[in-house]
Amino acid sequence: MHNFAKGAAIALLSLALAACSSKPEDDIELSKSSPEVLYSQARTSMELGNYSKAVRSLEALDSRYPFGPHKTQVQLDLIYAYYKLDDAASGIANIDRFIRLNPTHKDIDYVYYMRGLVNMQSDNYMFHDMLNIDRTDRDPKAAQDAFNDFDRLIKQYPNSKYAADAQKRMQFLKNRLAKYAITVAEYYIKMNAWSAAAVRAQTVLETYPGTPSTERALEIMATAYEELGQQKLKDHVLMVMQSNFPNNDMLK
């Protein structure tokens, strides 16, 4: 299975590199094209799903005609194309530039939404998903950034057509971030760092309430408080557990 996965990864990487390659004659042709022709080529490539080719046309437009008639749409199309190519660095760079230069644009809510999508995509590792490997222990920075992006969208543009989907994605991200906090708390338990374990578990209740990790957070807190000799705190945790998870084994 390991060799198969490695082979699949190499094959997919090779395909990705091939898709991003361009011929010298293509670059010469782009340099001679008018803005109208370049944009038409980019749109055709987008519609055909050839995002690497679309990016070449859009980047040529963006650099050679920065004040052209399609300037803002070119930037929006670039953001989407980078997202489809899983190029998070270029996507975020263009998103942040767009927000800086066009803070009141009519589609600014879409740009914030795309920022969340790009960060969320960056948090996912394709080969882990393919092989059903749980890697919630990985650095959650991109997930936290995505959560903040969607949160900003909902608060600043509550009537946006992207708000409902952003809300659903925030719930998924909240579950992921809570699970990561539990992973850290369990590491502290292994190190006998009971106070740190309790604090980290408590963040699950305070920052990510209502997630599937809540019950485990309470278990960790109860265990940690017992080890620390904090009986009142442990009793309070058990009361909360009794109200919410009455069948938990710690209550027997």
Coordinates of C-alpha atoms in Angstrom, one line a residue:
M1 CA 0.0 0.0 0.0
H2 CA 2.9 2.3 0.8
N3 CA 4.5 1.7 -2.6
F4 CA 1.2 2.2 -4.3
A5 CA 0.6 5.5 -2.5
K6 CA 4.1 6.7 -3.3
G7 CA 3.6 5.8 -7.0
A8 CA 0.2 7.6 -7.1
A9 CA 1.8 10.7 -5.6
I10 CA 4.6 10.8 -8.1
A11 CA 2.2 10.2 -11.0
L12 CA -0.1 13.0 -9.9
L13 CA 2.9 15.3 -9.3
S14 CA 4.1 14.6 -12.8
L15 CA 0.7 15.4 -14.2
A16 CA 0.6 18.7 -12.3
L17 CA 4.1 19.7 -13.5
A18 CA 3.2 18.8 -17.1
A19 CA 0.0 20.9 -16.8
C20 CA 2.0 23.9 -15.6
S21 CA 4.6 23.7 -18.4
S22 CA 4.5 26.0 -21.3
K23 CA 6.1 26.1 -24.7
P24 CA 8.3 29.0 -25.8
E25 CA 6.1 29.6 -28.8
D26 CA 3.1 30.0 -26.5
D27 CA 4.9 32.7 -24.6
I28 CA 5.8 34.5 -27.8
E29 CA 2.2 34.3 -29.0
L30 CA 1.0 35.8 -25.6
S31 CA 3.4 38.7 -25.9
K32 CA 2.0 39.7 -29.3
S33 CA -1.7 39.4 -28.3
S34 CA -4.0 42.3 -27.6
P35 CA -5.8 42.6 -24.2
E36 CA -9.1 41.6 -25.8
V37 CA -7.5 38.4 -27.4
L38 CA -5.7 37.6 -24.2
Y39 CA -8.8 37.9 -22.1
S40 CA -10.8 35.8 -24.6
Q41 CA -8.2 33.1 -24.5
A42 CA -8.2 33.1 -20.7
R43 CA -12.0 32.8 -20.5
T44 CA -12.0 29.9 -23.0
S45 CA -9.2 28.2 -21.0
M46 CA -11.2 28.7 -17.8
E47 CA -14.3 27.2 -19.3
L48 CA -12.4 24.2 -20.6
G49 CA -10.9 23.7 -17.1
N50 CA -7.3 24.4 -18.4
Y51 CA -6.4 26.6 -15.5
S52 CA -2.7 26.5 -16.0
K53 CA -3.1 27.9 -19.5
A54 CA -5.7 30.4 -18.2
V55 CA -3.2 31.7 -15.6
R56 CA -0.6 32.3 -18.3
S57 CA -3.0 34.5 -20.2
L58 CA -4.3 36.3 -17.1
E59 CA -0.8 36.9 -15.8
A60 CA 0.3 38.4 -19.1
L61 CA -2.8 40.6 -19.0
D62 CA -2.2 41.6 -15.4
S63 CA 1.5 42.6 -16.0
R64 CA 1.2 44.2 -19.4
Y65 CA -2.2 45.9 -19.1
P66 CA -2.6 46.7 -15.4
F67 CA -5.1 49.5 -16.2
G68 CA -6.9 47.7 -19.0
P69 CA -10.7 47.4 -19.3
H70 CA -10.7 44.0 -17.6
K71 CA -8.3 44.7 -14.8
T72 CA -10.5 43.8 -11.8
Q73 CA -12.1 40.8 -13.5
V74 CA -8.6 39.6 -14.5
Q75 CA -7.6 39.7 -10.9
L76 CA -10.8 37.9 -9.8
D77 CA -10.2 35.2 -12.4
L78 CA -6.6 34.8 -11.4
I79 CA -7.7 34.2 -7.8
Y80 CA -10.1 31.5 -8.8
A81 CA -7.6 29.9 -11.2
Y82 CA -4.9 29.8 -8.6
Y83 CA -7.4 28.1 -6.2
K84 CA -8.2 25.5 -8.9
L85 CA -4.5 24.9 -9.3
D86 CA -4.0 24.5 -5.5
D87 CA -1.5 27.4 -5.6
A88 CA -2.2 28.8 -2.1
A89 CA 0.7 31.2 -2.0
S90 CA -0.2 32.9 -5.3
G91 CA -3.9 32.8 -4.4
I92 CA -3.4 34.6 -1.0
A93 CA -1.0 37.1 -2.5
N94 CA -3.5 38.1 -5.2
I95 CA -6.4 38.1 -2.8
D96 CA -4.6 40.4 -0.4
R97 CA -3.6 42.7 -3.2
F98 CA -7.2 42.9 -4.5
I99 CA -8.5 43.7 -1.0
R100 CA -5.8 46.4 -0.6
L101 CA -6.5 48.0 -3.9
N102 CA -10.3 47.5 -4.1
P103 CA -11.7 47.6 -0.5
T104 CA -15.2 48.7 -1.7
H105 CA -15.5 46.6 -4.8
K106 CA -19.0 45.1 -5.3
D107 CA -17.6 41.5 -5.2
I108 CA -15.3 42.0 -2.1
D109 CA -17.4 39.5 -0.2
Y110 CA -16.5 36.9 -2.8
V111 CA -12.9 37.7 -2.4
Y112 CA -13.0 37.2 1.4
Y113 CA -14.9 33.9 0.7
M114 CA -12.2 32.8 -1.7
R115 CA -9.5 33.7 1.0
G116 CA -11.3 31.2 3.3
L117 CA -11.5 28.6 0.6
V118 CA -7.8 28.9 -0.3
N119 CA -6.7 28.7 3.3
M120 CA -9.0 25.7 3.9
Q121 CA -7.6 24.0 0.8
S122 CA -4.1 24.7 2.1
D123 CA -5.0 22.9 5.4
N124 CA -6.0 19.8 3.5
Y125 CA -3.3 17.4 2.3
M126 CA -4.6 15.6 -0.8
F127 CA -2.8 12.4 -0.3
H128 CA -3.8 12.0 3.3
D129 CA -7.4 12.5 2.2
M130 CA -7.0 9.9 -0.6
L131 CA -5.6 7.3 1.8
N132 CA -8.0 8.2 4.6
I133 CA -5.2 9.2 7.0
D134 CA -6.2 11.3 10.0
R135 CA -3.7 14.2 10.3
T136 CA -5.6 16.5 12.6
D137 CA -2.3 16.8 14.5
R138 CA -0.7 18.9 11.8
D139 CA -0.2 22.7 12.3
P140 CA -3.7 24.3 12.2
K141 CA -2.6 27.8 11.1
A142 CA -4.2 27.6 7.7
A143 CA -7.4 26.2 9.3
Q144 CA -7.4 29.0 11.8
D145 CA -6.9 31.6 9.1
A146 CA -9.7 30.1 7.1
F147 CA -12.0 30.2 10.1
N148 CA -11.1 33.9 10.6
D149 CA -11.7 34.6 6.9
F150 CA -15.2 33.1 7.0
D151 CA -16.0 34.7 10.3
R152 CA -15.0 38.1 8.9
L153 CA -17.2 37.5 5.8
I154 CA -20.2 36.6 7.9
K155 CA -19.8 39.6 10.3
Q156 CA -19.1 42.2 7.7
Y157 CA -21.4 40.9 4.9
P158 CA -24.2 38.9 6.6
N159 CA -26.4 39.2 3.5
S160 CA -23.7 37.8 1.2
K161 CA -24.8 34.9 -0.9
Y162 CA -21.6 33.1 0.3
A163 CA -22.5 33.5 4.0
A164 CA -24.5 30.3 4.4
D165 CA -21.7 28.2 2.9
A166 CA -19.1 30.0 5.0
Q167 CA -21.1 29.2 8.1
K168 CA -21.1 25.5 7.3
R169 CA -17.4 25.5 6.6
M170 CA -16.8 27.3 9.9
Q171 CA -18.4 24.4 11.7
F172 CA -16.2 21.9 10.0
L173 CA -13.1 24.0 10.8
K174 CA -14.2 24.4 14.4
N175 CA -14.4 20.7 14.8
R176 CA -10.9 20.3 13.2
L177 CA -9.4 23.0 15.5
A178 CA -11.1 21.5 18.6
K179 CA -9.7 18.0 17.7
Y180 CA -6.2 19.5 17.3
A181 CA -6.5 21.1 20.8
I182 CA -7.4 17.7 22.2
T183 CA -4.3 16.1 20.5
V184 CA -2.1 18.7 22.2
A185 CA -3.8 18.2 25.6
E186 CA -3.3 14.4 25.3
Y187 CA 0.4 15.1 24.5
Y188 CA 0.6 17.1 27.7
I189 CA -1.0 14.2 29.6
K190 CA 1.8 11.9 28.4
M191 CA 4.3 14.4 29.7
N192 CA 2.5 14.6 33.0
A193 CA 2.0 18.3 32.4
W194 CA -1.4 18.3 34.0
S195 CA -2.0 22.0 34.3
A196 CA -1.1 22.6 30.6
A197 CA -3.5 19.7 29.7
A198 CA -6.3 21.2 31.6
V199 CA -5.8 24.6 30.1
R200 CA -5.7 23.3 26.6
A201 CA -8.8 21.1 27.1
Q202 CA -10.6 24.2 28.5
T203 CA -10.0 26.1 25.3
V204 CA -12.2 23.5 23.6
L205 CA -15.1 24.4 25.8
E206 CA -14.5 28.1 25.6
T207 CA -13.4 28.6 22.0
Y208 CA -14.9 25.7 20.2
P209 CA -18.2 24.9 22.1
G210 CA -20.6 22.3 20.8
T211 CA -18.0 20.2 18.9
P212 CA -17.6 16.4 19.1
S213 CA -14.5 17.0 21.1
T214 CA -16.4 18.4 24.1
E215 CA -16.8 15.2 25.9
R216 CA -13.1 14.3 25.6
A217 CA -12.2 17.8 26.8
L218 CA -14.2 17.3 30.0
E219 CA -12.6 13.9 30.6
I220 CA -9.1 15.4 30.3
M221 CA -10.0 18.3 32.6
A222 CA -11.4 15.9 35.2
T223 CA -8.3 13.7 35.1
A224 CA -6.0 16.7 35.2
Y225 CA -7.7 18.3 38.2
E226 CA -7.6 15.0 40.1
E227 CA -3.9 14.7 39.5
L228 CA -3.4 18.4 40.6
G229 CA -5.5 17.8 43.7
Q230 CA -8.1 20.3 42.6
Q231 CA -11.2 18.4 43.9
K232 CA -13.6 21.4 43.6
L233 CA -12.7 22.0 40.0
K234 CA -13.0 18.3 39.2
D235 CA -16.4 18.1 40.9
H236 CA -17.6 21.1 38.8
V237 CA -16.4 19.4 35.6
L238 CA -18.2 16.2 36.6
M239 CA -21.4 18.2 37.1
V240 CA -21.1 19.6 33.6
M241 CA -20.5 16.1 32.3
Q242 CA -23.5 14.7 34.2
S243 CA -25.7 17.3 32.5
N244 CA -24.4 16.8 29.0
F245 CA -22.9 13.2 28.9
P246 CA -24.7 11.2 31.6
N247 CA -23.5 7.9 30.2
N248 CA -19.8 8.7 30.4
D249 CA -17.7 6.0 32.2
M250 CA -16.1 8.6 34.5
L251 CA -19.5 9.1 36.2
K252 CA -19.9 5.4 37.1

